[in-house]
């Protein structure tokens, strides 16, 4: 039997139904707005990342072009001959890589195979140009933006996590190298260079141990001690990243060679060579080394 309701009760029931409907519509609209906001935020973030990426690419291309132009007008003294030749070799290696790498920007391997090598080549040429011309590139690290860098700032770093993830010893060794990188330290060159050389060696040997390399690459090239060569370790690490590209293997090896050749400039002559470089050039050298470590640890991840 149907329930009998009074007109007043009926109107109340209608109002309740209408209220529930409005609440449902409002909730739906709120959910739509939240979804649209999330989509907009994601699109905006993506667009910012694309713009930042494009800006970095254009900036590094300009840095490469500018440095090459300066170097073409510069007389290379005997002290910088090895570094100059090494920088030109690395630039040629990058050009070969640029023509052979075919990774799309959406490919997770793109950063290691394309973006970081371009940045490494730009850093290489910028530092070499700064040393040869005496016109150092302005340091644009965000942490010092707007401030004139000071000697104590040389000990600040942005690669702690990368090194600590490999070993605590590498983290400590890098801080020791930075502590030595002081124009007033008479042994700055020797301490800094020897520490960083060992950092590169430890990264490769820790992440590409002999047994793992020989197992994965039975035909790996060996050094005079019968251990895998540096190139074999690089090849092993790149294959583990899903990258089989000989041009990139060549570039990584030449990049490490170039950093070591840069160290030879510091080590030439008597104690206190680092004191001949102004604070901006020291920062450029530090950034060159930091970015090279980021590049190698990225490959060794």
mmCIF file of C-alpha atoms in Angstrom:
data_model
loop_
_atom_site.group_PDB
_atom_site.id
_atom_site.type_symbol
_atom_site.label_atom_id
_atom_site.label_comp_id
_atom_site.label_asym_id
_atom_site.label_seq_id
_atom_site.Cartn_x
_atom_site.Cartn_y
_atom_site.Cartn_z
ATOM 1 C CA UNK A 1 0.000 0.000 0.000
ATOM 2 C CA UNK A 2 1.407 3.361 -1.039
ATOM 3 C CA UNK A 3 2.462 5.710 1.688
ATOM 4 C CA UNK A 4 0.259 8.753 1.971
ATOM 5 C CA UNK A 5 2.060 12.071 2.415
ATOM 6 C CA UNK A 6 0.777 15.508 3.070
ATOM 7 C CA UNK A 7 1.456 18.375 0.657
ATOM 8 C CA UNK A 8 3.958 19.765 3.138
ATOM 9 C CA UNK A 9 5.804 16.436 3.349
ATOM 10 C CA UNK A 10 5.824 16.140 -0.427
ATOM 11 C CA UNK A 11 7.342 19.582 -0.850
ATOM 12 C CA UNK A 12 9.969 18.654 1.740
ATOM 13 C CA UNK A 13 10.804 15.465 -0.140
ATOM 14 C CA UNK A 14 11.149 17.410 -3.409
ATOM 15 C CA UNK A 15 13.462 19.934 -1.757
ATOM 16 C CA UNK A 16 15.610 17.129 -0.340
ATOM 17 C CA UNK A 17 15.832 15.448 -3.743
ATOM 18 C CA UNK A 18 16.737 18.738 -5.393
ATOM 19 C CA UNK A 19 19.385 19.393 -2.711
ATOM 20 C CA UNK A 20 20.926 15.953 -3.278
ATOM 21 C CA UNK A 21 20.930 16.595 -7.015
ATOM 22 C CA UNK A 22 22.632 19.980 -6.561
ATOM 23 C CA UNK A 23 25.212 18.385 -4.275
ATOM 24 C CA UNK A 24 25.893 15.672 -6.846
ATOM 25 C CA UNK A 25 26.226 18.279 -9.616
ATOM 26 C CA UNK A 26 28.506 20.447 -7.466
ATOM 27 C CA UNK A 27 30.683 17.448 -6.575
ATOM 28 C CA UNK A 28 30.882 16.457 -10.239
ATOM 29 C CA UNK A 29 31.848 20.017 -11.228
ATOM 30 C CA UNK A 30 34.464 20.145 -8.458
ATOM 31 C CA UNK A 31 35.927 16.839 -9.614
ATOM 32 C CA UNK A 32 36.033 18.130 -13.197
ATOM 33 C CA UNK A 33 37.729 21.359 -12.103
ATOM 34 C CA UNK A 34 40.284 19.429 -10.028
ATOM 35 C CA UNK A 35 40.966 17.109 -12.954
ATOM 36 C CA UNK A 36 41.308 20.023 -15.368
ATOM 37 C CA UNK A 37 43.634 21.779 -12.918
ATOM 38 C CA UNK A 38 45.800 18.680 -12.641
ATOM 39 C CA UNK A 39 45.907 18.376 -16.420
ATOM 40 C CA UNK A 40 46.749 22.074 -16.755
ATOM 41 C CA UNK A 41 49.470 21.803 -14.105
ATOM 42 C CA UNK A 42 50.947 18.755 -15.842
ATOM 43 C CA UNK A 43 50.859 20.504 -19.225
ATOM 44 C CA UNK A 44 52.371 23.670 -17.761
ATOM 45 C CA UNK A 45 55.122 21.638 -16.067
ATOM 46 C CA UNK A 46 55.838 19.780 -19.303
ATOM 47 C CA UNK A 47 55.952 23.033 -21.261
ATOM 48 C CA UNK A 48 58.314 24.582 -18.692
ATOM 49 C CA UNK A 49 60.589 21.547 -18.940
ATOM 50 C CA UNK A 50 60.519 21.713 -22.741
ATOM 51 C CA UNK A 51 61.332 25.429 -22.690
ATOM 52 C CA UNK A 52 64.119 24.861 -20.166
ATOM 53 C CA UNK A 53 65.505 22.019 -22.261
ATOM 54 C CA UNK A 54 65.372 24.052 -25.461
ATOM 55 C CA UNK A 55 66.999 26.968 -23.664
ATOM 56 C CA UNK A 56 69.833 24.740 -22.419
ATOM 57 C CA UNK A 57 70.354 23.282 -25.883
ATOM 58 C CA UNK A 58 70.467 26.703 -27.510
ATOM 59 C CA UNK A 59 72.738 28.078 -24.797
ATOM 60 C CA UNK A 60 75.183 25.184 -25.145
ATOM 61 C CA UNK A 61 75.167 25.489 -28.936
ATOM 62 C CA UNK A 62 75.981 29.171 -28.584
ATOM 63 C CA UNK A 63 78.701 28.422 -26.043
ATOM 64 C CA UNK A 64 80.276 25.915 -28.436
ATOM 65 C CA UNK A 65 80.105 28.345 -31.349
ATOM 66 C CA UNK A 66 81.481 31.263 -29.322
ATOM 67 C CA UNK A 67 84.348 29.249 -27.839
ATOM 68 C CA UNK A 68 85.362 27.840 -31.224
ATOM 69 C CA UNK A 69 85.398 31.345 -32.701
ATOM 70 C CA UNK A 70 87.610 32.620 -29.859
ATOM 71 C CA UNK A 71 89.961 29.653 -30.169
ATOM 72 C CA UNK A 72 90.301 30.163 -33.930
ATOM 73 C CA UNK A 73 91.640 33.679 -33.257
ATOM 74 C CA UNK A 74 93.968 32.642 -30.432
ATOM 75 C CA UNK A 75 97.652 31.783 -30.605
ATOM 76 C CA UNK A 76 98.194 28.580 -28.635
ATOM 77 C CA UNK A 77 101.256 28.687 -26.396
ATOM 78 C CA UNK A 78 103.264 25.582 -25.579
ATOM 79 C CA UNK A 79 101.728 25.344 -22.123
ATOM 80 C CA UNK A 80 98.221 24.871 -23.549
ATOM 81 C CA UNK A 81 99.016 22.825 -26.660
ATOM 82 C CA UNK A 82 97.980 19.458 -25.205
ATOM 83 C CA UNK A 83 94.736 20.855 -23.756
ATOM 84 C CA UNK A 84 93.888 22.663 -26.994
ATOM 85 C CA UNK A 85 94.457 19.561 -29.115
ATOM 86 C CA UNK A 86 92.484 17.436 -26.647
ATOM 87 C CA UNK A 87 89.579 19.897 -26.766
ATOM 88 C CA UNK A 88 89.501 19.863 -30.559
ATOM 89 C CA UNK A 89 89.567 16.045 -30.541
ATOM 90 C CA UNK A 90 86.656 15.972 -28.081
ATOM 91 C CA UNK A 91 84.687 18.432 -30.222
ATOM 92 C CA UNK A 92 85.213 16.201 -33.270
ATOM 93 C CA UNK A 93 84.122 13.199 -31.230
ATOM 94 C CA UNK A 94 80.979 15.084 -30.218
ATOM 95 C CA UNK A 95 80.252 15.990 -33.854
ATOM 96 C CA UNK A 96 80.519 12.300 -34.810
ATOM 97 C CA UNK A 97 78.200 11.380 -31.934
ATOM 98 C CA UNK A 98 75.722 14.084 -32.901
ATOM 99 C CA UNK A 99 75.471 12.630 -36.410
ATOM 100 C CA UNK A 100 75.142 9.014 -35.276
ATOM 101 C CA UNK A 101 72.858 9.278 -32.221
ATOM 102 C CA UNK A 102 69.201 8.870 -33.174
ATOM 103 C CA UNK A 103 67.447 8.926 -29.803
ATOM 104 C CA UNK A 104 64.163 10.806 -29.598
ATOM 105 C CA UNK A 105 63.727 13.334 -26.784
ATOM 106 C CA UNK A 106 61.058 11.117 -25.239
ATOM 107 C CA UNK A 107 63.551 8.242 -25.008
ATOM 108 C CA UNK A 108 64.924 7.919 -21.441
ATOM 109 C CA UNK A 109 68.379 7.362 -22.961
ATOM 110 C CA UNK A 110 68.302 10.745 -24.692
ATOM 111 C CA UNK A 111 69.816 12.664 -21.781
ATOM 112 C CA UNK A 112 72.864 10.398 -21.497
ATOM 113 C CA UNK A 113 73.391 9.942 -25.220
ATOM 114 C CA UNK A 114 72.637 13.432 -26.545
ATOM 115 C CA UNK A 115 71.952 16.169 -23.997
ATOM 116 C CA UNK A 116 74.788 15.606 -21.524
ATOM 117 C CA UNK A 117 77.460 15.076 -24.218
ATOM 118 C CA UNK A 118 76.524 18.437 -25.745
ATOM 119 C CA UNK A 119 76.853 20.073 -22.336
ATOM 120 C CA UNK A 120 80.199 18.342 -21.752
ATOM 121 C CA UNK A 121 81.543 19.561 -25.090
ATOM 122 C CA UNK A 122 80.332 23.099 -24.396
ATOM 123 C CA UNK A 123 82.004 23.049 -20.973
ATOM 124 C CA UNK A 124 85.204 21.687 -22.455
ATOM 125 C CA UNK A 125 85.478 24.392 -25.099
ATOM 126 C CA UNK A 126 84.420 27.176 -22.730
ATOM 127 C CA UNK A 127 87.095 26.330 -20.151
ATOM 128 C CA UNK A 128 89.772 25.853 -22.800
ATOM 129 C CA UNK A 129 88.843 29.177 -24.378
ATOM 130 C CA UNK A 130 88.929 30.870 -20.970
ATOM 131 C CA UNK A 131 92.402 29.560 -20.214
ATOM 132 C CA UNK A 132 93.847 30.363 -23.631
ATOM 133 C CA UNK A 133 92.313 33.804 -24.110
ATOM 134 C CA UNK A 134 92.275 35.047 -20.527
ATOM 135 C CA UNK A 135 88.567 35.882 -20.971
ATOM 136 C CA UNK A 136 86.808 33.415 -18.664
ATOM 137 C CA UNK A 137 83.183 32.625 -19.228
ATOM 138 C CA UNK A 138 80.931 34.028 -16.489
ATOM 139 C CA UNK A 139 79.971 31.422 -13.929
ATOM 140 C CA UNK A 140 76.181 31.029 -13.971
ATOM 141 C CA UNK A 141 75.640 28.545 -11.149
ATOM 142 C CA UNK A 142 72.278 29.401 -9.562
ATOM 143 C CA UNK A 143 73.689 29.214 -6.044
ATOM 144 C CA UNK A 144 75.937 32.201 -6.778
ATOM 145 C CA UNK A 145 73.572 34.125 -9.028
ATOM 146 C CA UNK A 146 73.806 37.835 -8.345
ATOM 147 C CA UNK A 147 76.830 37.479 -6.076
ATOM 148 C CA UNK A 148 80.518 37.699 -6.818
ATOM 149 C CA UNK A 149 81.951 34.246 -6.006
ATOM 150 C CA UNK A 150 84.508 34.065 -3.225
ATOM 151 C CA UNK A 151 87.266 31.582 -2.456
ATOM 152 C CA UNK A 152 85.304 29.760 0.236
ATOM 153 C CA UNK A 153 82.475 29.181 -2.253
ATOM 154 C CA UNK A 154 84.790 26.844 -4.164
ATOM 155 C CA UNK A 155 84.146 24.224 -1.495
ATOM 156 C CA UNK A 156 80.389 24.203 -2.138
ATOM 157 C CA UNK A 157 79.237 21.391 -4.387
ATOM 158 C CA UNK A 158 76.161 19.959 -6.079
ATOM 159 C CA UNK A 159 77.310 16.368 -6.671
ATOM 160 C CA UNK A 160 77.265 14.977 -3.133
ATOM 161 C CA UNK A 161 74.393 12.565 -3.768
ATOM 162 C CA UNK A 162 75.895 11.177 -6.977
ATOM 163 C CA UNK A 163 79.168 10.301 -5.247
ATOM 164 C CA UNK A 164 77.664 9.175 -1.936
ATOM 165 C CA UNK A 165 75.423 6.725 -3.819
ATOM 166 C CA UNK A 166 78.549 5.012 -5.138
ATOM 167 C CA UNK A 167 80.678 5.116 -1.987
ATOM 168 C CA UNK A 168 81.314 7.225 1.094
ATOM 169 C CA UNK A 169 84.991 7.289 0.172
ATOM 170 C CA UNK A 170 84.277 9.064 -3.117
ATOM 171 C CA UNK A 171 82.185 11.644 -1.286
ATOM 172 C CA UNK A 172 85.019 12.319 1.186
ATOM 173 C CA UNK A 173 87.662 12.366 -1.538
ATOM 174 C CA UNK A 174 85.726 14.980 -3.526
ATOM 175 C CA UNK A 175 85.404 17.254 -0.510
ATOM 176 C CA UNK A 176 89.131 16.879 0.030
ATOM 177 C CA UNK A 177 89.738 17.883 -3.586
ATOM 178 C CA UNK A 178 87.553 20.971 -3.189
ATOM 179 C CA UNK A 179 89.320 21.914 0.036
ATOM 180 C CA UNK A 180 92.584 21.842 -1.908
ATOM 181 C CA UNK A 181 91.191 23.981 -4.752
ATOM 182 C CA UNK A 182 92.282 27.267 -3.233
ATOM 183 C CA UNK A 183 94.509 29.810 -4.995
ATOM 184 C CA UNK A 184 96.486 30.259 -1.780
ATOM 185 C CA UNK A 185 97.223 26.549 -1.379
ATOM 186 C CA UNK A 186 100.733 25.891 -2.772
ATOM 187 C CA UNK A 187 99.825 22.260 -3.508
ATOM 188 C CA UNK A 188 96.369 23.006 -4.903
ATOM 189 C CA UNK A 189 97.074 21.559 -8.339
ATOM 190 C CA UNK A 190 98.618 18.312 -7.168
ATOM 191 C CA UNK A 191 95.997 17.590 -4.500
ATOM 192 C CA UNK A 192 92.986 18.491 -6.619
ATOM 193 C CA UNK A 193 94.128 16.638 -9.708
ATOM 194 C CA UNK A 194 95.239 13.445 -7.986
ATOM 195 C CA UNK A 195 91.963 13.264 -6.034
ATOM 196 C CA UNK A 196 89.755 13.740 -9.088
ATOM 197 C CA UNK A 197 91.749 11.248 -11.182
ATOM 198 C CA UNK A 198 91.136 8.668 -8.465
ATOM 199 C CA UNK A 199 87.432 9.552 -8.352
ATOM 200 C CA UNK A 200 87.007 8.753 -12.047
ATOM 201 C CA UNK A 201 88.943 5.506 -11.624
ATOM 202 C CA UNK A 202 86.908 4.407 -8.607
ATOM 203 C CA UNK A 203 83.575 5.184 -10.270
ATOM 204 C CA UNK A 204 84.413 2.968 -13.241
ATOM 205 C CA UNK A 205 86.009 0.157 -11.211
ATOM 206 C CA UNK A 206 83.195 0.119 -8.631
ATOM 207 C CA UNK A 207 80.344 0.082 -11.114
ATOM 208 C CA UNK A 208 82.144 -2.024 -13.739
ATOM 209 C CA UNK A 209 84.214 -4.581 -11.785
ATOM 210 C CA UNK A 210 86.539 -6.901 -13.676
ATOM 211 C CA UNK A 211 84.465 -10.066 -13.283
ATOM 212 C CA UNK A 212 81.207 -8.434 -14.396
ATOM 213 C CA UNK A 213 82.821 -6.838 -17.454
ATOM 214 C CA UNK A 214 84.571 -10.051 -18.543
ATOM 215 C CA UNK A 215 81.360 -12.042 -18.073
ATOM 216 C CA UNK A 216 79.228 -9.617 -20.099
ATOM 217 C CA UNK A 217 81.875 -8.858 -22.716
ATOM 218 C CA UNK A 218 83.957 -12.003 -23.338
ATOM 219 C CA UNK A 219 85.927 -10.197 -26.043
ATOM 220 C CA UNK A 220 86.624 -7.104 -23.919
ATOM 221 C CA UNK A 221 89.921 -5.322 -24.553
ATOM 222 C CA UNK A 222 92.406 -5.840 -21.725
ATOM 223 C CA UNK A 223 95.231 -3.712 -20.401
ATOM 224 C CA UNK A 224 98.802 -4.858 -19.708
ATOM 225 C CA UNK A 225 97.684 -6.328 -16.349
ATOM 226 C CA UNK A 226 94.990 -8.439 -17.971
ATOM 227 C CA UNK A 227 92.170 -6.281 -16.569
ATOM 228 C CA UNK A 228 89.434 -4.665 -18.686
ATOM 229 C CA UNK A 229 90.493 -1.355 -20.203
ATOM 230 C CA UNK A 230 88.688 1.871 -19.374
ATOM 231 C CA UNK A 231 86.964 1.708 -22.772
ATOM 232 C CA UNK A 232 85.720 -1.823 -21.972
ATOM 233 C CA UNK A 233 84.294 -0.634 -18.655
ATOM 234 C CA UNK A 234 82.561 2.266 -20.398
ATOM 235 C CA UNK A 235 81.139 -0.113 -22.997
ATOM 236 C CA UNK A 236 79.856 -2.426 -20.239
ATOM 237 C CA UNK A 237 78.135 0.442 -18.415
ATOM 238 C CA UNK A 238 76.520 1.821 -21.573
ATOM 239 C CA UNK A 239 75.255 -1.624 -22.605
ATOM 240 C CA UNK A 240 73.688 -1.933 -19.161
ATOM 241 C CA UNK A 241 71.865 1.335 -19.878
ATOM 242 C CA UNK A 242 70.563 -0.149 -23.121
ATOM 243 C CA UNK A 243 72.914 1.944 -25.279
ATOM 244 C CA UNK A 244 75.103 0.241 -27.861
ATOM 245 C CA UNK A 245 76.722 3.171 -29.624
ATOM 246 C CA UNK A 246 80.446 3.165 -30.333
ATOM 247 C CA UNK A 247 80.434 6.934 -30.972
ATOM 248 C CA UNK A 248 79.212 7.493 -27.414
ATOM 249 C CA UNK A 249 81.815 5.094 -26.005
ATOM 250 C CA UNK A 250 84.449 7.097 -27.861
ATOM 251 C CA UNK A 251 83.085 10.391 -26.584
ATOM 252 C CA UNK A 252 82.968 9.266 -22.942
ATOM 253 C CA UNK A 253 86.582 8.106 -23.102
ATOM 254 C CA UNK A 254 87.775 11.275 -24.856
ATOM 255 C CA UNK A 255 85.847 13.365 -22.339
ATOM 256 C CA UNK A 256 87.697 11.795 -19.412
ATOM 257 C CA UNK A 257 90.982 12.248 -21.315
ATOM 258 C CA UNK A 258 90.156 15.926 -21.771
ATOM 259 C CA UNK A 259 89.529 16.471 -18.054
ATOM 260 C CA UNK A 260 92.867 14.796 -17.285
ATOM 261 C CA UNK A 261 94.582 16.990 -19.889
ATOM 262 C CA UNK A 262 93.028 19.983 -18.149
ATOM 263 C CA UNK A 263 94.663 18.805 -14.923
ATOM 264 C CA UNK A 264 98.050 18.719 -16.659
ATOM 265 C CA UNK A 265 97.764 22.475 -17.169
ATOM 266 C CA UNK A 266 97.490 22.903 -13.415
ATOM 267 C CA UNK A 267 100.361 20.548 -12.759
ATOM 268 C CA UNK A 268 102.838 22.235 -15.088
ATOM 269 C CA UNK A 269 105.628 24.240 -13.574
ATOM 270 C CA UNK A 270 106.249 24.792 -9.884
ATOM 271 C CA UNK A 271 103.927 24.845 -6.849
ATOM 272 C CA UNK A 272 101.086 27.318 -6.756
ATOM 273 C CA UNK A 273 100.024 27.135 -10.402
ATOM 274 C CA UNK A 274 96.353 27.431 -9.404
ATOM 275 C CA UNK A 275 97.095 30.850 -7.989
ATOM 276 C CA UNK A 276 97.604 32.150 -11.523
ATOM 277 C CA UNK A 277 93.932 31.631 -12.321
ATOM 278 C CA UNK A 278 91.297 34.116 -11.218
ATOM 279 C CA UNK A 279 88.280 33.053 -9.192
ATOM 280 C CA UNK A 280 85.952 32.864 -12.219
ATOM 281 C CA UNK A 281 88.313 30.528 -14.062
ATOM 282 C CA UNK A 282 88.645 28.322 -10.994
ATOM 283 C CA UNK A 283 84.864 28.129 -10.817
ATOM 284 C CA UNK A 284 84.737 27.229 -14.512
ATOM 285 C CA UNK A 285 87.262 24.443 -13.939
ATOM 286 C CA UNK A 286 85.320 23.214 -10.911
ATOM 287 C CA UNK A 287 82.069 23.214 -12.910
ATOM 288 C CA UNK A 288 83.805 21.363 -15.751
ATOM 289 C CA UNK A 289 84.892 18.633 -13.333
ATOM 290 C CA UNK A 290 81.530 18.485 -11.521
ATOM 291 C CA UNK A 291 79.585 18.119 -14.760
ATOM 292 C CA UNK A 292 82.009 15.454 -15.976
ATOM 293 C CA UNK A 293 81.454 13.518 -12.752
ATOM 294 C CA UNK A 294 77.674 13.883 -13.142
ATOM 295 C CA UNK A 295 78.013 12.543 -16.688
ATOM 296 C CA UNK A 296 80.111 9.512 -15.675
ATOM 297 C CA UNK A 297 78.004 8.699 -12.595
ATOM 298 C CA UNK A 298 74.893 8.910 -14.786
ATOM 299 C CA UNK A 299 76.371 6.303 -17.091
ATOM 300 C CA UNK A 300 77.458 4.224 -14.098
ATOM 301 C CA UNK A 301 74.075 4.410 -12.327
#
